[in-house]
Coordinates of C-alpha atoms in Angstrom, one line a residue:
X1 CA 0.0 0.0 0.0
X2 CA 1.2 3.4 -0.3
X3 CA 1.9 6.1 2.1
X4 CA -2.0 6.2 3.6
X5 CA -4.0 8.0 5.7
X6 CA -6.7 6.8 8.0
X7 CA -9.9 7.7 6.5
X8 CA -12.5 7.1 9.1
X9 CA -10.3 8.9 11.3
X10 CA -11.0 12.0 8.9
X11 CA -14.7 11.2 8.5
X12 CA -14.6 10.8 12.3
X13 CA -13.0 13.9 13.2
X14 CA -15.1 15.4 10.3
X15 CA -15.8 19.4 10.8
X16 CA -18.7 21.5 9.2
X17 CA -17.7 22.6 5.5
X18 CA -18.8 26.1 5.6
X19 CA -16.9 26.2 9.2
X20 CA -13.5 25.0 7.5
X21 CA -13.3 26.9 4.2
X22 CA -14.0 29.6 6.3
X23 CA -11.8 29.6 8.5
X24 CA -8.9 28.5 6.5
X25 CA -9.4 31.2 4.1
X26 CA -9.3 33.4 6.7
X27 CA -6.3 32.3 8.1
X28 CA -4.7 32.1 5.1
X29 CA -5.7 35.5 4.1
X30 CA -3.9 36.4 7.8
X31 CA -0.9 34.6 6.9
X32 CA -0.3 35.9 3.6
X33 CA -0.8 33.4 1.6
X34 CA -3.8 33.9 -1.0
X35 CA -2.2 34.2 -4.3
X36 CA -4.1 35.7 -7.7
X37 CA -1.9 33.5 -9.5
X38 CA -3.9 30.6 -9.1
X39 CA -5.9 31.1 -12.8
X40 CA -2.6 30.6 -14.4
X41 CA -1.5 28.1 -12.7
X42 CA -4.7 25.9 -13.3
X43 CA -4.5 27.1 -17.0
X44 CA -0.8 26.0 -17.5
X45 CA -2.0 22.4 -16.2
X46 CA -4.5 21.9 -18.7
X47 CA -2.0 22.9 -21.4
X48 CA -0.7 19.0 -21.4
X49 CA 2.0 18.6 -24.0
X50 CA 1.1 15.8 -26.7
X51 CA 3.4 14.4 -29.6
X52 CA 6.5 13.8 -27.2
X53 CA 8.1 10.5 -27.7
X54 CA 10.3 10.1 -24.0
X55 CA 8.9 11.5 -20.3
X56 CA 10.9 15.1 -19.8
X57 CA 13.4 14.7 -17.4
X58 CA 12.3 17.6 -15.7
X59 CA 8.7 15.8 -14.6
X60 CA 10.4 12.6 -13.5
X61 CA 10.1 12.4 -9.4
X62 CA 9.8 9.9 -6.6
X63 CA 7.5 9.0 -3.7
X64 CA 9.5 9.4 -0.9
X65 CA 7.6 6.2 0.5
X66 CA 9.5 4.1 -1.8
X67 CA 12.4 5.0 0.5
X68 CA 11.0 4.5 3.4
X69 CA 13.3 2.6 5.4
X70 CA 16.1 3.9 4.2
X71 CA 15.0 7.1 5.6
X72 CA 14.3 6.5 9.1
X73 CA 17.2 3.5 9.1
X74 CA 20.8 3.4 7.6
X75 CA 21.7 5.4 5.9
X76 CA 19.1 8.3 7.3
X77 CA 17.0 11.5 5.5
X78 CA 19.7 13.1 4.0
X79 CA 22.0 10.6 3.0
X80 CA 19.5 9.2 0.9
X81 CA 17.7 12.9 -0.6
X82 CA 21.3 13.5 -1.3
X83 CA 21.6 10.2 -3.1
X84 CA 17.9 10.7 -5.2
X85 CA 19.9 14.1 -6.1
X86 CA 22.9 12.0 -7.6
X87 CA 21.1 9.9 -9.6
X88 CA 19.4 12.6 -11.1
X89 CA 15.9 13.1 -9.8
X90 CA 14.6 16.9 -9.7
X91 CA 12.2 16.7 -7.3
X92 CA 10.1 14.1 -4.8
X93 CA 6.9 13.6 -3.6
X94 CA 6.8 14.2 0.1
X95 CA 5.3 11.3 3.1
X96 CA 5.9 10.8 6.3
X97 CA 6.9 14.1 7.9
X98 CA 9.8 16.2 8.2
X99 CA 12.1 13.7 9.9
X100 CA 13.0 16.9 12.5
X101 CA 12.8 19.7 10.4
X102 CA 10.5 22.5 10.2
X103 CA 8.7 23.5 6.6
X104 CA 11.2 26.0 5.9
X105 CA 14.4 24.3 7.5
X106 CA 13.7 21.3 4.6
X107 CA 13.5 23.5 2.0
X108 CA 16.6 24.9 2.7
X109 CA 17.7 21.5 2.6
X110 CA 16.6 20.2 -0.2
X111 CA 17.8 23.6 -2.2
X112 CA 21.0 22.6 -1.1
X113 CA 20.8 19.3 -2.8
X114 CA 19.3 20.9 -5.7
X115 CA 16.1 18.5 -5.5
X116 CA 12.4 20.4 -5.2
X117 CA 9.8 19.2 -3.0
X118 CA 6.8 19.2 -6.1
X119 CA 4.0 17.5 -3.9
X120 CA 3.1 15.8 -1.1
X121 CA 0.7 13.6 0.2
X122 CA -1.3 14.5 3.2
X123 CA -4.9 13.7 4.7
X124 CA -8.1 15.6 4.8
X125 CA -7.7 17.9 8.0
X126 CA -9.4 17.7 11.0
X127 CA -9.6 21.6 11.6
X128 CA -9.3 24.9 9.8
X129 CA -5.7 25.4 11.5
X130 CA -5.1 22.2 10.4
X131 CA -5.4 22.7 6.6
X132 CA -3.8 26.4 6.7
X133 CA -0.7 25.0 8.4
X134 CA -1.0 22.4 5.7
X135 CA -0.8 24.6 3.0
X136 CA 1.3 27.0 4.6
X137 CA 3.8 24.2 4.8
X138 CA 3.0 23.4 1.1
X139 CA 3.7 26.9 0.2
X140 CA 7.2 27.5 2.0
X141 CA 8.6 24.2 0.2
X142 CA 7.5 25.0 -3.0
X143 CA 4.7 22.9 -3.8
X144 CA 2.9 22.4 -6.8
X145 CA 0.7 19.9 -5.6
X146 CA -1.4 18.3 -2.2
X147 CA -2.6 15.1 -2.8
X148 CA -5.0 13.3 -0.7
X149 CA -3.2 9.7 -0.3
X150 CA -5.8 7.1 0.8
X151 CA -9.2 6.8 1.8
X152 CA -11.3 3.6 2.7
X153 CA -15.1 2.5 2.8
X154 CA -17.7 0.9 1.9
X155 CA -20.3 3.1 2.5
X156 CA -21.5 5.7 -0.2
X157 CA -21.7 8.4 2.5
X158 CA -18.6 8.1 3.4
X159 CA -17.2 8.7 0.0
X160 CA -19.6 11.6 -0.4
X161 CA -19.0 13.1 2.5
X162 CA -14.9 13.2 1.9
X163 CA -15.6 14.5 -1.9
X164 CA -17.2 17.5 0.2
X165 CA -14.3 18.0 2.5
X166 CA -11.9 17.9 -0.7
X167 CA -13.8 20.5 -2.2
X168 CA -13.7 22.8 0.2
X169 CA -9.8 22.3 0.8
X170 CA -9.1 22.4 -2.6
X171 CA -10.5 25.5 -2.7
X172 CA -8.4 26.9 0.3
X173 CA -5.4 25.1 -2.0
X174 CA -6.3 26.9 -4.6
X175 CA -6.3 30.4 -3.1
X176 CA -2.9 29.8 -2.2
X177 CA -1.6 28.7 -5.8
X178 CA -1.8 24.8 -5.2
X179 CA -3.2 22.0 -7.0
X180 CA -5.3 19.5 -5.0
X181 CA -5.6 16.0 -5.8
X182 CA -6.6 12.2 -5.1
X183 CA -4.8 9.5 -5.5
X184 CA -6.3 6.0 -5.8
X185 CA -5.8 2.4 -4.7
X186 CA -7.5 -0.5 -6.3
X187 CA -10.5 -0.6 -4.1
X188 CA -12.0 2.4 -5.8
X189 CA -12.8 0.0 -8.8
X190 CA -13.5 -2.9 -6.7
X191 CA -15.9 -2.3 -3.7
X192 CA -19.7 -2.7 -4.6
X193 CA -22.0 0.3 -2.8
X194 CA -24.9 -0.8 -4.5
X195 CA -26.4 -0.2 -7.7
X196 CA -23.5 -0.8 -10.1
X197 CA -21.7 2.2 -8.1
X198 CA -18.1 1.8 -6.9
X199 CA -16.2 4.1 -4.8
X200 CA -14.6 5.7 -8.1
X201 CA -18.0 6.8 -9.4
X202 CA -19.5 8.3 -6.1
X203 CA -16.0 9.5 -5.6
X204 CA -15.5 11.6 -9.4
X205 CA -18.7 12.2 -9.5
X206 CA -19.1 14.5 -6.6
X207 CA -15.8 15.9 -6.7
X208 CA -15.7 19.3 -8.2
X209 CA -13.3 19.1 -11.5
X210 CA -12.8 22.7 -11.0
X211 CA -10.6 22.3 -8.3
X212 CA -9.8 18.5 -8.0
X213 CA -7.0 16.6 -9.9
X214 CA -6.7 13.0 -10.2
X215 CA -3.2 11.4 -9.2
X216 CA -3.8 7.9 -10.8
X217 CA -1.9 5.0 -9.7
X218 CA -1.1 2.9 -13.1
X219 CA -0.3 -0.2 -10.6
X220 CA -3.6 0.3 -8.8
X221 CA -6.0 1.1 -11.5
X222 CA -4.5 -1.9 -13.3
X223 CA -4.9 -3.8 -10.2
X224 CA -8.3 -2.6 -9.9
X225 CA -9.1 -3.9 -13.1
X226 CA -8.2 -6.9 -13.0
X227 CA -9.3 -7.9 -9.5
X228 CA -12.7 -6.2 -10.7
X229 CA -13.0 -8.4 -13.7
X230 CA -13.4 -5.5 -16.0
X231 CA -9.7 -4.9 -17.2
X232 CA -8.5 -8.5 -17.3
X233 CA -8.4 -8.7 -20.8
X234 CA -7.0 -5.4 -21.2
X235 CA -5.6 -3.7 -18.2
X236 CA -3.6 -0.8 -20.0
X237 CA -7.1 -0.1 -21.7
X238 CA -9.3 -0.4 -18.6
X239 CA -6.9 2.1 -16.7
X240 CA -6.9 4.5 -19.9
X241 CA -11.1 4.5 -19.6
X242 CA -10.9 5.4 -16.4
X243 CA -8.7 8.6 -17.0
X244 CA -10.9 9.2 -20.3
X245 CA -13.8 9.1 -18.4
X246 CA -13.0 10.7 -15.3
X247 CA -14.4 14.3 -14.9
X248 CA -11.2 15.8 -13.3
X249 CA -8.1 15.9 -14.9
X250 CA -5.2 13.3 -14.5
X251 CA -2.1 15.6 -13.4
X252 CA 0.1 12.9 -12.2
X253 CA 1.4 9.3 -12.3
X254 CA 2.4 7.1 -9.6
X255 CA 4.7 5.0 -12.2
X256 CA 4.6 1.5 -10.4
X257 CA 5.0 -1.7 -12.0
X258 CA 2.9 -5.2 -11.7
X259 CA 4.7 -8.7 -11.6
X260 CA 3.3 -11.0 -14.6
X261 CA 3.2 -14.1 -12.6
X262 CA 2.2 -12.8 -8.6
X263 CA 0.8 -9.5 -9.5
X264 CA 2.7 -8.0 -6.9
X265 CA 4.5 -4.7 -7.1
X266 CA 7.9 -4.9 -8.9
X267 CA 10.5 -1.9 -10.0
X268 CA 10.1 -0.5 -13.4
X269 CA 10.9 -2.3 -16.3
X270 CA 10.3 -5.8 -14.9
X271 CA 6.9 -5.9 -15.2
X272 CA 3.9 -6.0 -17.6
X273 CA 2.4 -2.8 -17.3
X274 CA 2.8 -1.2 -21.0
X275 CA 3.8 2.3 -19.4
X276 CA 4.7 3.9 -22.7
X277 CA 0.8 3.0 -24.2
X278 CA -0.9 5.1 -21.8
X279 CA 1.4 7.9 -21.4
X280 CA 1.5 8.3 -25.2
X281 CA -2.1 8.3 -24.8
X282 CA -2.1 10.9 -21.8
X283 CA 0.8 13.0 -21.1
X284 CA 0.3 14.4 -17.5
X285 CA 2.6 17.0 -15.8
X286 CA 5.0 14.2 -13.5
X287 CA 5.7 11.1 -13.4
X288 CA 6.3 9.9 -9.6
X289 CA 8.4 6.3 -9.8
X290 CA 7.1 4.2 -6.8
X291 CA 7.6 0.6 -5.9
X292 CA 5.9 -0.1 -2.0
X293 CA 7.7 -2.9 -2.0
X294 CA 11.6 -2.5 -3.5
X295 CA 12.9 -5.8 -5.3
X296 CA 16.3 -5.1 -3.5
X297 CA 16.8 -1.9 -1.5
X298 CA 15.3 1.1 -1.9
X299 CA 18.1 2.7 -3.2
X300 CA 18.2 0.5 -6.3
X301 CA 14.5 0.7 -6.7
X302 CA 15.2 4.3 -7.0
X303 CA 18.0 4.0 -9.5
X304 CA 16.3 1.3 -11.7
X305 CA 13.0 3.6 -11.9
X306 CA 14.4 6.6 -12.9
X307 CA 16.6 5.1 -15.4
X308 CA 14.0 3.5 -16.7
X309 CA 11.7 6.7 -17.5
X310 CA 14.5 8.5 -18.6
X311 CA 15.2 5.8 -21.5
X312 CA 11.7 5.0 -21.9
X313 CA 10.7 5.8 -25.7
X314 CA 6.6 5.5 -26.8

């Protein structure tokens, strides 16, 4: 599983909507941090490039859960930012914290590496505070990006209830010149609420395409798929229908491969996921490598992914 988030903790600790955007905006206003720019900042991420035949090298990044013991083990936080930096990666997708550091102590840090901190991925807030120091955080390092990680149910409210919670912090997000996103497991395409609706449906259809963006995992939707029954005969096409026919926009990529044989994760290039068919189908703005589970150490899982998008030709 990825870097999650508890979602009936959110829907537990679930605040009024109108309570939270306004007092978020408020304290954002307070703080500084409502920014005009957000029109062109929206606009430049609809502008998706098409025709390219390789993934720029610029939009290549990693999720920082891939490296997850090697953080908080030997060889530690820096050692290994400072080693993403040497194989070549430009920026990373934040998870699990600070490891010590304050908002504006990392980015200082990562500067220094010459490696940006593009996105992160955090859970719906419990509190207005909550999601301004979110995207106050967001905003010191640099951010393009909050994505909301991981949420679980099998109850239709419960879906509806965190679209409306999304909404309303994407719209703080906005304000503050951020894009907001989801990012999806397999359950999404799997779970049965009842009347041919899955937790994708309920999920994209009440969330507001205005202000949400879809991170979608290519190992998960073509998990999903398969475990659902609808993408076994084609799981590269079942995963581009549901970016097709998704009302937000797809922004990002978790870039994740699937073992043939066990269908478990594996690192890029060793697998059967046809990566360079749906990118040359939909181009999206980064490509985060990930592997929840690295073959040898993370380290190599690391090298191995970004190598591989780098030679990657489609």
């Amino acid at each position: 599983m990825c870097y999650g988030h508890d979602g009936m903790a959110a829907l537990r600790r679930s605040v009024d909507r109108r309570s939270l955007l306004r007092g978020s905006l408020a304290t954002l206003a307070g703080i500084g941090l409502a920014s005009s720019g957000v029109g062109a900042t929206a606009a430049a991420a609809t502008g998706h490039p098409t025709g390219r035949r390789h993934v720029p090298p610029g939009l290549i990044s990693i999720q920082l859960w891939t490296v997850r013991d090697a953080l908080s083990g030997p060889p530690g936080y820096d050692a290994t930012l400072a080693h993403l930096a040497r194989i070549g990666y430009p920026r990373v997708e934040l998870a699990l914290g600070y490891f010590g550091r304050t908002a504006a102590q990392l980015r200082r840090f990562l500067d220094g590496i010459g490696i940006r901190a593009s996105s992160s991925h955090d859970g719906i807030s419990a509190s207005p505070a909550e999601l301004a120091q979110k995207i106050e955080n967001a905003v010191t390092l640099g951010q393009r990006f909050l994505v909301v990680p991981y949420l679980y149910s099998e109850n239709a409210d419960d879906w509806k209830r965190w679209a409306e919670q999304m909404n309303v912090e994407a719209a703080a997000a906005r304000a503050a010149g951020l894009l907001y996103g989801y990012h999806n497991h397999a359950h999404e395409f799997t779970i049965d609420l009842g009347n041919g609706r899955r937790p994708w449906d309920v999920l994209t259809g009440e969330l507001d395409p205005r202000l949400v963006h879809l991170e979608v995992d290519l190992y998960w939707a073509v998990t999903g798929g398969i475990n659902s029954g609808d993408g076994v005969a084609d799981p590269e096409g079942f995963t581009l229908d549901v970016i097709r026919s998704a009302p937000q926009q797809v922004l990002q990529y978790h870039v994740k491969d699937r073992d043939g044989s066990t269908g478990d994760m594996a690192d890029l290039g060793t697998g059967t996921i046809d990566f360079g068919r749906i990118f040359r189908k939909h181009p999206v703005l980064e490509y985060i490598v990930e592997n929840d589970t690295p073959d040898v150490t993370p380290q190599q899982t690391a090298e191995v992914g970004y190598r591989y998008l780098r030679r990657l030709r489609f």
